[in-house]
PDB file of C-alpha atoms in Angstrom:
ATOM      1  CA  UNK A   1       0.003  -0.080  -0.299  1.00  0.00           C
ATOM      2  CA  UNK A   2       1.397   3.559  -1.202  1.00  0.00           C
ATOM      3  CA  UNK A   3       2.018   6.344   1.486  1.00  0.00           C
ATOM      4  CA  UNK A   4       0.468   8.736  -0.262  1.00  0.00           C
ATOM      5  CA  UNK A   5      -3.003   6.142  -0.184  1.00  0.00           C
ATOM      6  CA  UNK A   6      -2.221   5.853   3.844  1.00  0.00           C
ATOM      7  CA  UNK A   7      -2.089   9.481   4.110  1.00  0.00           C
ATOM      8  CA  UNK A   8      -5.233  10.052   2.220  1.00  0.00           C
ATOM      9  CA  UNK A   9      -7.052   7.489   4.020  1.00  0.00           C
ATOM     10  CA  UNK A  10      -5.706   8.773   7.302  1.00  0.00           C
ATOM     11  CA  UNK A  11      -6.814  12.599   6.991  1.00  0.00           C
ATOM     12  CA  UNK A  12     -10.363  11.135   5.580  1.00  0.00           C
ATOM     13  CA  UNK A  13     -10.404   9.203   9.179  1.00  0.00           C
ATOM     14  CA  UNK A  14      -9.761  12.282  11.162  1.00  0.00           C
ATOM     15  CA  UNK A  15     -11.515  14.624   8.994  1.00  0.00           C
ATOM     16  CA  UNK A  16     -15.033  13.112   8.282  1.00  0.00           C
ATOM     17  CA  UNK A  17     -14.924  10.389  11.086  1.00  0.00           C
ATOM     18  CA  UNK A  18     -13.844  12.539  13.897  1.00  0.00           C
ATOM     19  CA  UNK A  19     -16.385  15.175  12.803  1.00  0.00           C
ATOM     20  CA  UNK A  20     -19.208  12.733  13.137  1.00  0.00           C
ATOM     21  CA  UNK A  21     -18.297  12.102  16.811  1.00  0.00           C
ATOM     22  CA  UNK A  22     -19.885  14.919  18.198  1.00  0.00           C
ATOM     23  CA  UNK A  23     -23.247  14.143  17.051  1.00  0.00           C
ATOM     24  CA  UNK A  24     -22.532  10.408  18.139  1.00  0.00           C
ATOM     25  CA  UNK A  25     -22.058  11.890  21.659  1.00  0.00           C
ATOM     26  CA  UNK A  26     -25.115  13.562  21.420  1.00  0.00           C
ATOM     27  CA  UNK A  27     -26.867  10.596  20.685  1.00  0.00           C
ATOM     28  CA  UNK A  28     -25.173   8.256  23.732  1.00  0.00           C
ATOM     29  CA  UNK A  29     -25.495  10.793  25.956  1.00  0.00           C
ATOM     30  CA  UNK A  30     -29.744  10.365  25.874  1.00  0.00           C
ATOM     31  CA  UNK A  31     -29.215   7.524  27.553  1.00  0.00           C
ATOM     32  CA  UNK A  32     -25.885   6.910  28.945  1.00  0.00           C
ATOM     33  CA  UNK A  33     -23.842   9.337  31.618  1.00  0.00           C
ATOM     34  CA  UNK A  34     -20.967  11.132  30.578  1.00  0.00           C
ATOM     35  CA  UNK A  35     -17.633   9.763  31.917  1.00  0.00           C
ATOM     36  CA  UNK A  36     -18.993   6.393  31.449  1.00  0.00           C
ATOM     37  CA  UNK A  37     -19.711   6.637  27.568  1.00  0.00           C
ATOM     38  CA  UNK A  38     -16.533   8.127  26.978  1.00  0.00           C
ATOM     39  CA  UNK A  39     -14.911   5.276  29.380  1.00  0.00           C
ATOM     40  CA  UNK A  40     -16.223   2.298  27.048  1.00  0.00           C
ATOM     41  CA  UNK A  41     -15.375   4.224  24.231  1.00  0.00           C
ATOM     42  CA  UNK A  42     -11.853   4.679  25.201  1.00  0.00           C
ATOM     43  CA  UNK A  43     -11.187   1.718  26.432  1.00  0.00           C
ATOM     44  CA  UNK A  44     -12.846  -0.771  24.178  1.00  0.00           C
ATOM     45  CA  UNK A  45     -10.721   1.056  21.756  1.00  0.00           C
ATOM     46  CA  UNK A  46      -7.629   0.520  23.659  1.00  0.00           C
ATOM     47  CA  UNK A  47      -8.427  -3.199  24.246  1.00  0.00           C
ATOM     48  CA  UNK A  48      -9.051  -3.886  20.629  1.00  0.00           C
ATOM     49  CA  UNK A  49      -5.797  -2.352  19.433  1.00  0.00           C
ATOM     50  CA  UNK A  50      -3.474  -3.839  21.956  1.00  0.00           C
ATOM     51  CA  UNK A  51      -4.815  -7.151  21.575  1.00  0.00           C
ATOM     52  CA  UNK A  52      -3.656  -5.743  17.761  1.00  0.00           C
ATOM     53  CA  UNK A  53      -0.416  -4.945  18.808  1.00  0.00           C
ATOM     54  CA  UNK A  54       0.525  -8.552  19.568  1.00  0.00           C
ATOM     55  CA  UNK A  55       4.080  -9.224  20.876  1.00  0.00           C
ATOM     56  CA  UNK A  56       4.981  -5.534  20.351  1.00  0.00           C
ATOM     57  CA  UNK A  57       3.525  -4.436  23.483  1.00  0.00           C
ATOM     58  CA  UNK A  58       6.025  -6.928  25.404  1.00  0.00           C
ATOM     59  CA  UNK A  59       8.660  -4.675  24.362  1.00  0.00           C
ATOM     60  CA  UNK A  60       7.361  -1.225  25.363  1.00  0.00           C
ATOM     61  CA  UNK A  61       9.713   0.438  28.111  1.00  0.00           C
ATOM     62  CA  UNK A  62       8.518   1.291  31.477  1.00  0.00           C
ATOM     63  CA  UNK A  63       9.274   4.894  30.327  1.00  0.00           C
ATOM     64  CA  UNK A  64       7.220   4.550  27.078  1.00  0.00           C
ATOM     65  CA  UNK A  65       4.375   3.446  29.018  1.00  0.00           C
ATOM     66  CA  UNK A  66       4.863   6.042  31.671  1.00  0.00           C
ATOM     67  CA  UNK A  67       4.467   8.655  29.175  1.00  0.00           C
ATOM     68  CA  UNK A  68       1.634   6.955  27.240  1.00  0.00           C
ATOM     69  CA  UNK A  69       0.010   7.265  30.134  1.00  0.00           C
ATOM     70  CA  UNK A  70      -0.052  10.835  30.991  1.00  0.00           C
ATOM     71  CA  UNK A  71      -0.944  11.306  27.257  1.00  0.00           C
ATOM     72  CA  UNK A  72      -3.997   9.118  27.558  1.00  0.00           C
ATOM     73  CA  UNK A  73      -5.119  11.369  30.575  1.00  0.00           C
ATOM     74  CA  UNK A  74      -4.527  14.518  28.340  1.00  0.00           C
ATOM     75  CA  UNK A  75      -6.719  12.801  24.979  1.00  0.00           C
ATOM     76  CA  UNK A  76      -9.477  11.203  27.079  1.00  0.00           C
ATOM     77  CA  UNK A  77     -10.010  12.473  30.400  1.00  0.00           C
ATOM     78  CA  UNK A  78      -9.053  16.182  30.487  1.00  0.00           C
ATOM     79  CA  UNK A  79     -10.486  16.361  26.775  1.00  0.00           C
ATOM     80  CA  UNK A  80     -12.978  13.678  25.680  1.00  0.00           C
ATOM     81  CA  UNK A  81     -14.451  13.116  29.305  1.00  0.00           C
ATOM     82  CA  UNK A  82     -14.951  17.188  29.970  1.00  0.00           C
ATOM     83  CA  UNK A  83     -16.149  17.765  26.306  1.00  0.00           C
ATOM     84  CA  UNK A  84     -19.107  14.759  26.982  1.00  0.00           C
ATOM     85  CA  UNK A  85     -19.612  16.432  30.181  1.00  0.00           C
ATOM     86  CA  UNK A  86     -20.098  19.670  28.567  1.00  0.00           C
ATOM     87  CA  UNK A  87     -22.081  18.449  25.694  1.00  0.00           C
ATOM     88  CA  UNK A  88     -24.828  18.091  28.243  1.00  0.00           C
ATOM     89  CA  UNK A  89     -25.886  21.299  27.830  1.00  0.00           C
ATOM     90  CA  UNK A  90     -23.891  22.953  24.852  1.00  0.00           C
ATOM     91  CA  UNK A  91     -25.106  21.674  21.544  1.00  0.00           C
ATOM     92  CA  UNK A  92     -22.944  19.457  19.279  1.00  0.00           C
ATOM     93  CA  UNK A  93     -22.042  22.096  17.025  1.00  0.00           C
ATOM     94  CA  UNK A  94     -20.750  24.620  19.314  1.00  0.00           C
ATOM     95  CA  UNK A  95     -18.589  22.498  21.200  1.00  0.00           C
ATOM     96  CA  UNK A  96     -16.804  21.213  17.704  1.00  0.00           C
ATOM     97  CA  UNK A  97     -16.337  24.852  16.942  1.00  0.00           C
ATOM     98  CA  UNK A  98     -14.888  25.608  20.170  1.00  0.00           C
ATOM     99  CA  UNK A  99     -12.157  22.558  20.176  1.00  0.00           C
ATOM    100  CA  UNK A 100     -11.052  24.163  16.753  1.00  0.00           C
ATOM    101  CA  UNK A 101      -8.785  26.327  18.653  1.00  0.00           C
ATOM    102  CA  UNK A 102      -6.963  22.936  19.480  1.00  0.00           C
ATOM    103  CA  UNK A 103      -4.024  24.443  16.661  1.00  0.00           C
ATOM    104  CA  UNK A 104      -4.237  28.025  18.330  1.00  0.00           C
ATOM    105  CA  UNK A 105      -2.945  25.990  21.892  1.00  0.00           C
ATOM    106  CA  UNK A 106      -0.650  24.008  19.800  1.00  0.00           C
ATOM    107  CA  UNK A 107       0.864  26.687  18.803  1.00  0.00           C
ATOM    108  CA  UNK A 108       1.410  28.435  22.334  1.00  0.00           C
ATOM    109  CA  UNK A 109       2.801  24.943  23.893  1.00  0.00           C
ATOM    110  CA  UNK A 110       5.241  24.802  21.040  1.00  0.00           C
ATOM    111  CA  UNK A 111       7.910  26.548  22.199  1.00  0.00           C
ATOM    112  CA  UNK A 112       7.810  24.770  25.817  1.00  0.00           C
ATOM    113  CA  UNK A 113       8.602  21.914  24.067  1.00  0.00           C
ATOM    114  CA  UNK A 114      12.137  20.327  23.069  1.00  0.00           C
ATOM    115  CA  UNK A 115      13.505  22.026  19.779  1.00  0.00           C
ATOM    116  CA  UNK A 116      13.074  25.075  18.369  1.00  0.00           C
ATOM    117  CA  UNK A 117       9.563  25.533  17.789  1.00  0.00           C
ATOM    118  CA  UNK A 118       9.375  29.174  17.938  1.00  0.00           C
ATOM    119  CA  UNK A 119       5.796  30.658  16.700  1.00  0.00           C
ATOM    120  CA  UNK A 120       5.838  33.048  13.352  1.00  0.00           C
ATOM    121  CA  UNK A 121       4.947  35.910  14.140  1.00  0.00           C
ATOM    122  CA  UNK A 122       1.916  35.581  11.256  1.00  0.00           C
ATOM    123  CA  UNK A 123       0.269  32.559  13.143  1.00  0.00           C
ATOM    124  CA  UNK A 124       0.473  34.685  16.619  1.00  0.00           C
ATOM    125  CA  UNK A 125      -1.199  36.909  15.236  1.00  0.00           C
ATOM    126  CA  UNK A 126      -4.067  34.784  13.684  1.00  0.00           C
ATOM    127  CA  UNK A 127      -5.138  34.032  17.357  1.00  0.00           C
ATOM    128  CA  UNK A 128      -6.639  37.215  17.448  1.00  0.00           C
ATOM    129  CA  UNK A 129      -9.853  36.620  14.853  1.00  0.00           C
ATOM    130  CA  UNK A 130     -10.009  32.881  15.969  1.00  0.00           C
ATOM    131  CA  UNK A 131     -10.712  33.725  19.601  1.00  0.00           C
ATOM    132  CA  UNK A 132     -12.551  36.141  19.029  1.00  0.00           C
ATOM    133  CA  UNK A 133     -14.909  33.704  16.559  1.00  0.00           C
ATOM    134  CA  UNK A 134     -14.930  31.555  19.719  1.00  0.00           C
ATOM    135  CA  UNK A 135     -16.179  34.394  21.980  1.00  0.00           C
ATOM    136  CA  UNK A 136     -19.293  34.920  19.204  1.00  0.00           C
ATOM    137  CA  UNK A 137     -20.149  31.460  19.052  1.00  0.00           C
ATOM    138  CA  UNK A 138     -20.094  31.263  23.351  1.00  0.00           C
ATOM    139  CA  UNK A 139     -22.341  34.706  23.598  1.00  0.00           C
ATOM    140  CA  UNK A 140     -24.378  33.128  21.131  1.00  0.00           C
ATOM    141  CA  UNK A 141     -25.282  30.128  22.788  1.00  0.00           C
ATOM    142  CA  UNK A 142     -25.688  31.986  26.164  1.00  0.00           C
ATOM    143  CA  UNK A 143     -28.615  33.916  24.285  1.00  0.00           C
ATOM    144  CA  UNK A 144     -29.991  31.903  22.305  1.00  0.00           C
ATOM    145  CA  UNK A 145     -29.994  28.957  25.097  1.00  0.00           C
ATOM    146  CA  UNK A 146     -29.835  31.397  28.171  1.00  0.00           C
ATOM    147  CA  UNK A 147     -26.943  28.961  29.668  1.00  0.00           C
ATOM    148  CA  UNK A 148     -24.023  29.147  31.532  1.00  0.00           C
ATOM    149  CA  UNK A 149     -20.923  30.327  30.062  1.00  0.00           C
ATOM    150  CA  UNK A 150     -18.856  27.564  32.042  1.00  0.00           C
ATOM    151  CA  UNK A 151     -19.171  24.515  29.440  1.00  0.00           C
ATOM    152  CA  UNK A 152     -17.538  27.218  27.167  1.00  0.00           C
ATOM    153  CA  UNK A 153     -14.604  27.450  29.344  1.00  0.00           C
ATOM    154  CA  UNK A 154     -14.661  23.744  29.877  1.00  0.00           C
ATOM    155  CA  UNK A 155     -14.306  23.195  26.385  1.00  0.00           C
ATOM    156  CA  UNK A 156     -11.837  25.186  26.304  1.00  0.00           C
ATOM    157  CA  UNK A 157      -9.680  23.465  29.016  1.00  0.00           C
ATOM    158  CA  UNK A 158     -10.230  20.214  26.919  1.00  0.00           C
ATOM    159  CA  UNK A 159      -8.606  21.530  23.445  1.00  0.00           C
ATOM    160  CA  UNK A 160      -6.034  22.749  26.019  1.00  0.00           C
ATOM    161  CA  UNK A 161      -5.912  19.391  27.122  1.00  0.00           C
ATOM    162  CA  UNK A 162      -6.041  17.403  24.127  1.00  0.00           C
ATOM    163  CA  UNK A 163      -3.063  20.334  22.396  1.00  0.00           C
ATOM    164  CA  UNK A 164      -0.604  19.409  24.936  1.00  0.00           C
ATOM    165  CA  UNK A 165      -1.003  15.274  24.295  1.00  0.00           C
ATOM    166  CA  UNK A 166      -0.579  16.283  20.589  1.00  0.00           C
ATOM    167  CA  UNK A 167       2.718  17.636  21.665  1.00  0.00           C
ATOM    168  CA  UNK A 168       3.668  14.839  24.394  1.00  0.00           C
ATOM    169  CA  UNK A 169       2.678  12.227  21.646  1.00  0.00           C
ATOM    170  CA  UNK A 170       4.279  13.897  18.693  1.00  0.00           C
ATOM    171  CA  UNK A 171       7.168  13.376  20.545  1.00  0.00           C
ATOM    172  CA  UNK A 172       7.095   9.805  21.247  1.00  0.00           C
ATOM    173  CA  UNK A 173       6.809   8.846  17.440  1.00  0.00           C
ATOM    174  CA  UNK A 174      10.382   7.391  17.464  1.00  0.00           C
ATOM    175  CA  UNK A 175       9.460   4.757  20.718  1.00  0.00           C
ATOM    176  CA  UNK A 176       6.625   2.773  19.296  1.00  0.00           C
ATOM    177  CA  UNK A 177       4.131   2.319  16.487  1.00  0.00           C
ATOM    178  CA  UNK A 178       0.593   4.193  16.210  1.00  0.00           C
ATOM    179  CA  UNK A 179      -1.128   1.227  17.024  1.00  0.00           C
ATOM    180  CA  UNK A 180       0.310  -0.074  20.343  1.00  0.00           C
ATOM    181  CA  UNK A 181       0.927   3.670  21.355  1.00  0.00           C
ATOM    182  CA  UNK A 182      -2.913   4.320  20.614  1.00  0.00           C
ATOM    183  CA  UNK A 183      -3.780   1.064  22.471  1.00  0.00           C
ATOM    184  CA  UNK A 184      -2.076   1.897  25.400  1.00  0.00           C
ATOM    185  CA  UNK A 185      -3.287   6.012  25.590  1.00  0.00           C
ATOM    186  CA  UNK A 186      -6.846   4.730  25.265  1.00  0.00           C
ATOM    187  CA  UNK A 187      -6.376   1.968  27.779  1.00  0.00           C
ATOM    188  CA  UNK A 188      -5.249   3.969  30.328  1.00  0.00           C
ATOM    189  CA  UNK A 189      -7.415   6.893  29.627  1.00  0.00           C
ATOM    190  CA  UNK A 190     -10.401   4.628  29.737  1.00  0.00           C
ATOM    191  CA  UNK A 191      -9.769   3.170  33.012  1.00  0.00           C
ATOM    192  CA  UNK A 192      -9.242   6.669  34.702  1.00  0.00           C
ATOM    193  CA  UNK A 193     -12.632   7.698  33.152  1.00  0.00           C
ATOM    194  CA  UNK A 194     -14.463   4.242  34.573  1.00  0.00           C
ATOM    195  CA  UNK A 195     -13.062   5.674  37.666  1.00  0.00           C
ATOM    196  CA  UNK A 196     -14.169   9.066  37.858  1.00  0.00           C
ATOM    197  CA  UNK A 197     -17.759   7.332  36.364  1.00  0.00           C
ATOM    198  CA  UNK A 198     -17.890   5.221  39.822  1.00  0.00           C
ATOM    199  CA  UNK A 199     -16.834   8.183  41.894  1.00  0.00           C
ATOM    200  CA  UNK A 200     -19.204  10.276  40.286  1.00  0.00           C
ATOM    201  CA  UNK A 201     -21.984   7.424  40.909  1.00  0.00           C
ATOM    202  CA  UNK A 202     -23.093   6.838  37.248  1.00  0.00           C
ATOM    203  CA  UNK A 203     -22.122   3.213  37.680  1.00  0.00           C
ATOM    204  CA  UNK A 204     -24.300   2.754  40.777  1.00  0.00           C
ATOM    205  CA  UNK A 205     -27.554   4.450  39.337  1.00  0.00           C
ATOM    206  CA  UNK A 206     -26.636   2.788  35.281  1.00  0.00           C
ATOM    207  CA  UNK A 207     -28.595   0.263  34.219  1.00  0.00           C
ATOM    208  CA  UNK A 208     -27.713  -2.059  30.996  1.00  0.00           C
ATOM    209  CA  UNK A 209     -31.982  -2.309  30.254  1.00  0.00           C
ATOM    210  CA  UNK A 210     -32.184   1.376  29.980  1.00  0.00           C
ATOM    211  CA  UNK A 211     -29.926   1.808  27.296  1.00  0.00           C
ATOM    212  CA  UNK A 212     -31.671   3.187  24.316  1.00  0.00           C
ATOM    213  CA  UNK A 213     -30.799   0.966  20.861  1.00  0.00           C
ATOM    214  CA  UNK A 214     -29.719   4.818  18.810  1.00  0.00           C
ATOM    215  CA  UNK A 215     -27.317   5.224  22.465  1.00  0.00           C
ATOM    216  CA  UNK A 216     -25.440   1.733  22.173  1.00  0.00           C
ATOM    217  CA  UNK A 217     -25.038   2.472  18.121  1.00  0.00           C
ATOM    218  CA  UNK A 218     -23.570   5.240  18.989  1.00  0.00           C
ATOM    219  CA  UNK A 219     -20.749   3.647  21.831  1.00  0.00           C
ATOM    220  CA  UNK A 220     -20.114   1.265  18.578  1.00  0.00           C
ATOM    221  CA  UNK A 221     -19.793   3.704  16.495  1.00  0.00           C
ATOM    222  CA  UNK A 222     -17.629   6.035  18.435  1.00  0.00           C
ATOM    223  CA  UNK A 223     -15.337   2.685  19.649  1.00  0.00           C
ATOM    224  CA  UNK A 224     -14.904   1.457  15.982  1.00  0.00           C
ATOM    225  CA  UNK A 225     -14.909   4.784  14.433  1.00  0.00           C
ATOM    226  CA  UNK A 226     -13.660   7.411  17.029  1.00  0.00           C
ATOM    227  CA  UNK A 227     -10.898   5.329  18.585  1.00  0.00           C
ATOM    228  CA  UNK A 228      -9.928   2.235  16.841  1.00  0.00           C
ATOM    229  CA  UNK A 229      -9.863   4.034  13.316  1.00  0.00           C
ATOM    230  CA  UNK A 230      -9.816   7.686  14.211  1.00  0.00           C
ATOM    231  CA  UNK A 231      -6.974   7.447  16.618  1.00  0.00           C
ATOM    232  CA  UNK A 232      -5.080   5.641  14.969  1.00  0.00           C
ATOM    233  CA  UNK A 233      -5.060   7.563  11.796  1.00  0.00           C
ATOM    234  CA  UNK A 234      -4.394  10.716  14.309  1.00  0.00           C
ATOM    235  CA  UNK A 235      -1.094   9.164  15.408  1.00  0.00           C
ATOM    236  CA  UNK A 236       0.585   7.492  12.614  1.00  0.00           C
ATOM    237  CA  UNK A 237      -0.157  11.631  11.055  1.00  0.00           C
ATOM    238  CA  UNK A 238       1.581  12.622  13.615  1.00  0.00           C
ATOM    239  CA  UNK A 239       4.225  10.405  13.070  1.00  0.00           C
ATOM    240  CA  UNK A 240       4.510  10.819   9.363  1.00  0.00           C
ATOM    241  CA  UNK A 241       3.140  14.550   8.802  1.00  0.00           C
ATOM    242  CA  UNK A 242       3.721  17.691  10.008  1.00  0.00           C
ATOM    243  CA  UNK A 243       1.472  18.452  13.377  1.00  0.00           C
ATOM    244  CA  UNK A 244       0.850  21.778  11.550  1.00  0.00           C
ATOM    245  CA  UNK A 245      -1.073  19.919   8.610  1.00  0.00           C
ATOM    246  CA  UNK A 246      -2.349  17.536  10.826  1.00  0.00           C
ATOM    247  CA  UNK A 247      -4.274  19.988  12.743  1.00  0.00           C
ATOM    248  CA  UNK A 248      -6.190  21.239   9.912  1.00  0.00           C
ATOM    249  CA  UNK A 249      -8.553  18.552  10.840  1.00  0.00           C
ATOM    250  CA  UNK A 250     -10.022  20.846  13.290  1.00  0.00           C
ATOM    251  CA  UNK A 251     -11.568  23.407  10.425  1.00  0.00           C
ATOM    252  CA  UNK A 252     -13.447  20.309   9.076  1.00  0.00           C
ATOM    253  CA  UNK A 253     -14.656  18.849  11.991  1.00  0.00           C
ATOM    254  CA  UNK A 254     -16.765  21.828  12.966  1.00  0.00           C
ATOM    255  CA  UNK A 255     -18.712  21.916   9.567  1.00  0.00           C
ATOM    256  CA  UNK A 256     -19.026  17.993   9.774  1.00  0.00           C
ATOM    257  CA  UNK A 257     -20.337  18.482  13.293  1.00  0.00           C
ATOM    258  CA  UNK A 258     -22.734  21.416  12.966  1.00  0.00           C
ATOM    259  CA  UNK A 259     -24.142  20.184   9.214  1.00  0.00           C
ATOM    260  CA  UNK A 260     -25.077  16.780  11.252  1.00  0.00           C
ATOM    261  CA  UNK A 261     -26.337  19.017  14.620  1.00  0.00           C
ATOM    262  CA  UNK A 262     -28.708  21.321  11.976  1.00  0.00           C
ATOM    263  CA  UNK A 263     -29.976  18.801   9.978  1.00  0.00           C
ATOM    264  CA  UNK A 264     -30.522  15.530  11.969  1.00  0.00           C
ATOM    265  CA  UNK A 265     -30.752  16.868  15.631  1.00  0.00           C
ATOM    266  CA  UNK A 266     -32.953  20.287  14.591  1.00  0.00           C
ATOM    267  CA  UNK A 267     -29.427  22.280  16.718  1.00  0.00           C
ATOM    268  CA  UNK A 268     -29.651  25.932  16.441  1.00  0.00           C
ATOM    269  CA  UNK A 269     -27.504  27.877  14.025  1.00  0.00           C
ATOM    270  CA  UNK A 270     -27.632  31.744  13.335  1.00  0.00           C
ATOM    271  CA  UNK A 271     -25.592  33.805  11.140  1.00  0.00           C
ATOM    272  CA  UNK A 272     -23.577  35.037  14.024  1.00  0.00           C
ATOM    273  CA  UNK A 273     -22.467  31.440  15.099  1.00  0.00           C
ATOM    274  CA  UNK A 274     -21.587  31.371  11.429  1.00  0.00           C
ATOM    275  CA  UNK A 275     -19.638  34.530  11.292  1.00  0.00           C
ATOM    276  CA  UNK A 276     -17.764  33.112  14.995  1.00  0.00           C
ATOM    277  CA  UNK A 277     -16.965  29.619  12.821  1.00  0.00           C
ATOM    278  CA  UNK A 278     -16.019  31.512   9.713  1.00  0.00           C
ATOM    279  CA  UNK A 279     -13.512  33.519  11.849  1.00  0.00           C
ATOM    280  CA  UNK A 280     -12.519  30.178  13.450  1.00  0.00           C
ATOM    281  CA  UNK A 281     -11.720  28.470  10.147  1.00  0.00           C
ATOM    282  CA  UNK A 282      -9.741  31.295   8.967  1.00  0.00           C
ATOM    283  CA  UNK A 283      -7.754  31.782  11.728  1.00  0.00           C
ATOM    284  CA  UNK A 284      -6.542  27.712  11.728  1.00  0.00           C
ATOM    285  CA  UNK A 285      -5.882  28.460   7.748  1.00  0.00           C
ATOM    286  CA  UNK A 286      -3.609  31.076   8.724  1.00  0.00           C
ATOM    287  CA  UNK A 287      -1.651  29.543  11.347  1.00  0.00           C
ATOM    288  CA  UNK A 288      -1.077  26.584   8.873  1.00  0.00           C
ATOM    289  CA  UNK A 289      -0.212  28.515   6.355  1.00  0.00           C
ATOM    290  CA  UNK A 290       2.178  30.763   8.402  1.00  0.00           C
ATOM    291  CA  UNK A 291       3.432  27.143   9.637  1.00  0.00           C
ATOM    292  CA  UNK A 292       3.869  25.583   6.859  1.00  0.00           C
ATOM    293  CA  UNK A 293       5.805  28.382   4.717  1.00  0.00           C
ATOM    294  CA  UNK A 294       8.427  28.358   7.802  1.00  0.00           C
ATOM    295  CA  UNK A 295       8.948  25.043   6.958  1.00  0.00           C
ATOM    296  CA  UNK A 296       9.531  25.402   3.666  1.00  0.00           C
ATOM    297  CA  UNK A 297      11.960  28.376   4.214  1.00  0.00           C
ATOM    298  CA  UNK A 298      13.769  26.342   6.962  1.00  0.00           C
ATOM    299  CA  UNK A 299      14.247  23.444   4.832  1.00  0.00           C
ATOM    300  CA  UNK A 300      15.530  25.618   1.733  1.00  0.00           C
ATOM    301  CA  UNK A 301      17.979  27.120   4.150  1.00  0.00           C
ATOM    302  CA  UNK A 302      18.946  23.888   5.148  1.00  0.00           C
ATOM    303  CA  UNK A 303      19.555  23.249   1.360  1.00  0.00           C
ATOM    304  CA  UNK A 304      21.709  26.390   0.759  1.00  0.00           C
ATOM    305  CA  UNK A 305      23.731  25.718   3.921  1.00  0.00           C
ATOM    306  CA  UNK A 306      24.338  21.823   2.543  1.00  0.00           C
ATOM    307  CA  UNK A 307      25.155  23.094  -1.112  1.00  0.00           C
ATOM    308  CA  UNK A 308      27.259  25.517   0.388  1.00  0.00           C
ATOM    309  CA  UNK A 309      29.500  22.885   2.315  1.00  0.00           C
ATOM    310  CA  UNK A 310      29.808  20.509  -0.241  1.00  0.00           C
ATOM    311  CA  UNK A 311      32.649  20.131  -2.021  1.00  0.00           C
ATOM    312  CA  UNK A 312      32.486  21.490  -5.565  1.00  0.00           C
ATOM    313  CA  UNK A 313      33.253  19.361  -8.782  1.00  0.00           C
ATOM    314  CA  UNK A 314      36.178  20.313 -10.913  1.00  0.00           C
TER     315      UNK A 314
END
């Protein structure tokens, strides 16, 4: 299988499948509590991937396991757990729009990671309309639904948590392949989410007989499409493609989520929310363009330096 085909398939997974997960979470929450829903999604997906990894797991070092545990907490407890909790009172489309700020947080976190990851001035400037767009979406959501601003703050924190996990996971690319890495992160995140669900009293009051067929189908979709396929594709792309390019999924996911939420669930979507969404997407595109331009200039400079150092042929 050619690398180009793998890249296209992986991007299709995080663009389309992940865009539908916000819709699936809303359906799952109809009869399954939030932390238990995310625990089932993460743990079941992780077990499937660990089983697929076979003997590779036996060769994973304790240090890699420790880092994978931290990534699992950031991805699936700090982000997915908080996301499901917030989606109890926030439409799926709004949640997707707020989580589209992930590239902003990555841009701010990158300088703290090893190596020269200083943000480009154009990329920093692009943060302004993006955060203004999130503010418009948040304000419109509060105006229409009359809810607290707190869920929006939770969603921003969830985006920050995912971004920190992304930067940390990207640095693990040389330690193990995408399937076992994803399996470790998902299973650890799922175990902790089960513990949180138990502490919150969800498991005690939950009755499997009360789960609707719609919620059950949503859980299966989240496990297979969101966790097994989508997260493996995400980790593989982090190993093989620049982070700025991978983060472009964040301006496709809101479009898919808003379309599904508006058409199928009848969620409200106004002109003001459309303006806010557009500002977020424009910001992400500018950040991506600035990062791509910077990477290209760095590569050209390196090539020029190597050419100067190479001995001339006589």
